[in-house]
PDB file of C-alpha atoms in Angstrom:
ATOM      1  CA  GLN U   1       5.044  13.123 -12.795  1.00 76.00           C
ATOM      2  CA  VAL U   2       3.499  10.093 -11.297  1.00 85.00           C
ATOM      3  CA  GLN U   3      -0.010   9.879 -10.726  1.00 91.00           C
ATOM      4  CA  LEU U   4      -1.618   6.986  -8.274  1.00 94.00           C
ATOM      5  CA  VAL U   5      -4.967   5.960  -7.635  1.00 95.00           C
ATOM      6  CA  GLU U   6      -6.057   3.593  -5.010  1.00 96.00           C
ATOM      7  CA  SER U   7      -8.948   1.358  -5.180  1.00 96.00           C
ATOM      8  CA  GLY U   8     -10.481  -1.967  -3.405  1.00 97.00           C
ATOM      9  CA  GLY U   9     -11.249  -0.514   0.041  1.00 97.00           C
ATOM     10  CA  GLY U  10     -14.555  -1.263   1.943  1.00 97.00           C
ATOM     11  CA  LEU U  11     -16.270  -2.716   4.990  1.00 98.00           C
ATOM     12  CA  ALA U  12     -15.140  -6.038   6.012  1.00 98.00           C
ATOM     13  CA  GLN U  13     -15.472  -8.304   8.831  1.00 98.00           C
ATOM     14  CA  ALA U  14     -12.601  -9.743  10.965  1.00 98.00           C
ATOM     15  CA  GLY U  15     -11.177 -12.552   9.162  1.00 98.00           C
ATOM     16  CA  ASP U  16     -12.076 -11.565   5.710  1.00 98.00           C
ATOM     17  CA  SER U  17      -9.732 -10.832   2.890  1.00 98.00           C
ATOM     18  CA  LEU U  18      -9.601  -7.552   0.570  1.00 98.00           C
ATOM     19  CA  ARG U  19      -7.118  -6.770  -1.849  1.00 98.00           C
ATOM     20  CA  LEU U  20      -6.243  -3.031  -2.490  1.00 98.00           C
ATOM     21  CA  SER U  21      -4.916  -1.739  -6.036  1.00 98.00           C
ATOM     22  CA  CYS U  22      -2.907   1.103  -6.762  1.00 96.00           C
ATOM     23  CA  ALA U  23      -2.777   2.264 -10.661  1.00 94.00           C
ATOM     24  CA  ALA U  24       0.043   4.302 -11.652  1.00 91.00           C
ATOM     25  CA  SER U  25       0.682   6.576 -14.664  1.00 87.00           C
ATOM     26  CA  GLY U  26       3.178   8.910 -15.782  1.00 74.00           C
ATOM     27  CA  ARG U  27       7.029   8.169 -16.009  1.00 68.00           C
ATOM     28  CA  THR U  28       8.531   4.379 -16.085  1.00 63.00           C
ATOM     29  CA  PHE U  29       6.895   2.577 -13.569  1.00 67.00           C
ATOM     30  CA  SER U  30      10.140   0.192 -13.082  1.00 72.00           C
ATOM     31  CA  SER U  31      12.053   3.233 -12.028  1.00 81.00           C
ATOM     32  CA  TYR U  32      10.066   3.268  -8.671  1.00 88.00           C
ATOM     33  CA  ASN U  33       9.960   1.628  -5.625  1.00 92.00           C
ATOM     34  CA  MET U  34       6.513   1.207  -4.192  1.00 94.00           C
ATOM     35  CA  GLY U  35       4.941   1.469  -0.550  1.00 96.00           C
ATOM     36  CA  TRP U  36       1.667   1.044   1.110  1.00 98.00           C
ATOM     37  CA  PHE U  37       1.108   3.432   4.213  1.00 98.00           C
ATOM     38  CA  ARG U  38      -1.984   3.442   6.258  1.00 98.00           C
ATOM     39  CA  GLN U  39      -3.321   5.972   9.055  1.00 98.00           C
ATOM     40  CA  ALA U  40      -5.896   5.238  11.431  1.00 97.00           C
ATOM     41  CA  PRO U  41      -8.007   7.832  13.617  1.00 91.00           C
ATOM     42  CA  GLY U  42      -5.758   9.731  15.961  1.00 93.00           C
ATOM     43  CA  LYS U  43      -2.771   7.670  14.998  1.00 96.00           C
ATOM     44  CA  GLN U  44       0.346   8.405  12.919  1.00 96.00           C
ATOM     45  CA  ARG U  45       0.955   7.045   9.227  1.00 97.00           C
ATOM     46  CA  GLU U  46       2.889   4.036   9.195  1.00 97.00           C
ATOM     47  CA  LEU U  47       4.564   2.070   6.606  1.00 97.00           C
ATOM     48  CA  VAL U  48       2.523  -1.310   6.148  1.00 98.00           C
ATOM     49  CA  ALA U  49       4.634  -2.655   3.061  1.00 98.00           C
ATOM     50  CA  ARG U  50       6.848  -1.813   0.513  1.00 96.00           C
ATOM     51  CA  ILE U  51       8.449  -3.435  -2.685  1.00 95.00           C
ATOM     52  CA  THR U  52      11.323  -2.229  -4.574  1.00 92.00           C
ATOM     53  CA  SER U  53      11.919  -2.194  -8.252  1.00 86.00           C
ATOM     54  CA  GLY U  54      13.844  -5.662  -8.048  1.00 87.00           C
ATOM     55  CA  GLY U  55      11.142  -7.184  -5.951  1.00 90.00           C
ATOM     56  CA  SER U  56      12.457  -7.085  -2.567  1.00 94.00           C
ATOM     57  CA  THR U  57       9.498  -6.665  -0.062  1.00 97.00           C
ATOM     58  CA  TYR U  58       9.293  -5.310   3.740  1.00 97.00           C
ATOM     59  CA  TYR U  59       6.291  -5.736   6.098  1.00 98.00           C
ATOM     60  CA  ALA U  60       5.578  -4.110   9.251  1.00 98.00           C
ATOM     61  CA  ASP U  61       5.337  -6.640  12.145  1.00 98.00           C
ATOM     62  CA  SER U  62       1.864  -6.181  12.602  1.00 97.00           C
ATOM     63  CA  VAL U  63       1.080  -7.394   9.176  1.00 98.00           C
ATOM     64  CA  LYS U  64       3.694  -9.854   8.333  1.00 98.00           C
ATOM     65  CA  GLY U  65       2.221 -13.032   7.213  1.00 98.00           C
ATOM     66  CA  ARG U  66      -1.139 -11.604   6.611  1.00 98.00           C
ATOM     67  CA  PHE U  67      -0.826  -9.323   4.028  1.00 98.00           C
ATOM     68  CA  THR U  68       1.437  -9.646   0.687  1.00 98.00           C
ATOM     69  CA  ILE U  69       2.694  -6.550  -1.418  1.00 98.00           C
ATOM     70  CA  SER U  70       3.309  -7.377  -5.293  1.00 96.00           C
ATOM     71  CA  ARG U  71       3.373  -5.362  -8.599  1.00 93.00           C
ATOM     72  CA  ASP U  72       2.538  -5.981 -12.180  1.00 91.00           C
ATOM     73  CA  ALA U  73       4.936  -3.914 -14.252  1.00 83.00           C
ATOM     74  CA  ALA U  74       2.940  -4.549 -17.531  1.00 85.00           C
ATOM     75  CA  LYS U  75      -0.266  -2.919 -15.842  1.00 88.00           C
ATOM     76  CA  ASN U  76       1.364  -0.181 -13.988  1.00 88.00           C
ATOM     77  CA  THR U  77      -0.376  -1.495 -10.740  1.00 93.00           C
ATOM     78  CA  VAL U  78       0.664  -2.545  -7.100  1.00 95.00           C
ATOM     79  CA  TYR U  79      -1.469  -4.575  -4.976  1.00 97.00           C
ATOM     80  CA  LEU U  80      -2.013  -5.043  -1.159  1.00 98.00           C
ATOM     81  CA  GLN U  81      -3.522  -8.593  -0.620  1.00 98.00           C
ATOM     82  CA  MET U  82      -4.955  -8.307   2.839  1.00 98.00           C
ATOM     83  CA  ASN U  83      -5.820 -11.863   4.632  1.00 98.00           C
ATOM     84  CA  SER U  84      -7.066 -12.407   8.090  1.00 98.00           C
ATOM     85  CA  LEU U  85      -8.193  -9.117   8.575  1.00 98.00           C
ATOM     86  CA  LYS U  86      -8.394  -7.647  12.298  1.00 98.00           C
ATOM     87  CA  PRO U  87     -10.254  -4.583  13.384  1.00 98.00           C
ATOM     88  CA  GLU U  88      -6.867  -2.910  14.138  1.00 97.00           C
ATOM     89  CA  ASP U  89      -6.306  -2.749  10.420  1.00 98.00           C
ATOM     90  CA  THR U  90      -8.847  -0.163   9.824  1.00 98.00           C
ATOM     91  CA  ALA U  91      -7.363   2.680   8.202  1.00 98.00           C
ATOM     92  CA  VAL U  92      -7.437   4.820   5.426  1.00 98.00           C
ATOM     93  CA  TYR U  93      -4.388   2.966   2.839  1.00 98.00           C
ATOM     94  CA  TYR U  94      -2.110   4.996   0.986  1.00 98.00           C
ATOM     95  CA  CYS U  95      -0.016   3.973  -2.008  1.00 97.00           C
ATOM     96  CA  ALA U  96       3.154   5.967  -2.532  1.00 96.00           C
ATOM     97  CA  ALA U  97       6.260   5.936  -5.188  1.00 94.00           C
ATOM     98  CA  ARG U  98       9.795   6.957  -4.756  1.00 90.00           C
ATOM     99  CA  ASN U  99      12.542   7.046  -7.194  1.00 86.00           C
ATOM    100  CA  VAL U 100      14.989   4.255  -6.975  1.00 81.00           C
ATOM    101  CA  GLY U 101      17.898   5.588  -4.715  1.00 80.00           C
ATOM    102  CA  THR U 102      15.964   8.473  -3.067  1.00 83.00           C
ATOM    103  CA  ALA U 103      14.770   8.771   0.589  1.00 83.00           C
ATOM    104  CA  ASN U 104      11.437  10.164   0.498  1.00 90.00           C
ATOM    105  CA  TYR U 105       8.149   9.185  -1.129  1.00 93.00           C
ATOM    106  CA  GLU U 106       7.343  11.606  -3.396  1.00 91.00           C
ATOM    107  CA  TYR U 107       4.178  10.662  -4.934  1.00 93.00           C
ATOM    108  CA  TRP U 108       1.108   9.745  -3.116  1.00 96.00           C
ATOM    109  CA  GLY U 109      -2.555   8.831  -3.820  1.00 96.00           C
ATOM    110  CA  GLN U 110      -5.591   9.855  -2.070  1.00 96.00           C
ATOM    111  CA  GLY U 111      -6.141   7.092   0.035  1.00 97.00           C
ATOM    112  CA  THR U 112      -8.873   4.166   0.382  1.00 97.00           C
ATOM    113  CA  GLN U 113     -10.868   3.445   3.417  1.00 98.00           C
ATOM    114  CA  VAL U 114     -10.675  -0.060   4.974  1.00 98.00           C
ATOM    115  CA  THR U 115     -13.093  -0.783   7.921  1.00 98.00           C
ATOM    116  CA  VAL U 116     -12.942  -3.904   9.510  1.00 98.00           C
ATOM    117  CA  SER U 117     -15.730  -4.646  12.262  1.00 97.00           C
ATOM    118  CA  SER U 118     -15.376  -7.536  14.972  1.00 94.00           C
TER     119      SER U 118
END
C-alpha cells in the first residue's frame, strides 16, 4: 500500500508563492501516476495537476502558467509549485496516486489547507 502525506500549505497573500510537497511511502513510486486535487468550501473536488511516471503533465486551465507539478523519484516526493496565487486558489489540496494504466486514484493524502487573502 502507498501512504501519502502533504505539507507546505498555509496562509498567503495574493501574488505570493507556495510549494506543496507530497511524500510517498510503500510500493515502487515510479509505478504510479500522481495528481494534485483541491476542494474549496461548497465546491466539488477538482483536478489541479497530474504527472505520469514518464513525466507528462496536465494542468487545469485555472492554474495553467502559474502552477508547476514535478516529482523527485529518488525522494519519493511530488511537488506543486504555486506562483501568483489568487484568492480563488483557496482550498484544501490533496495529493493522490494511481497505478499506471488504471482509471481511478486509489491512494489519497489527508490534505493541506491553502488560504490566499486579497
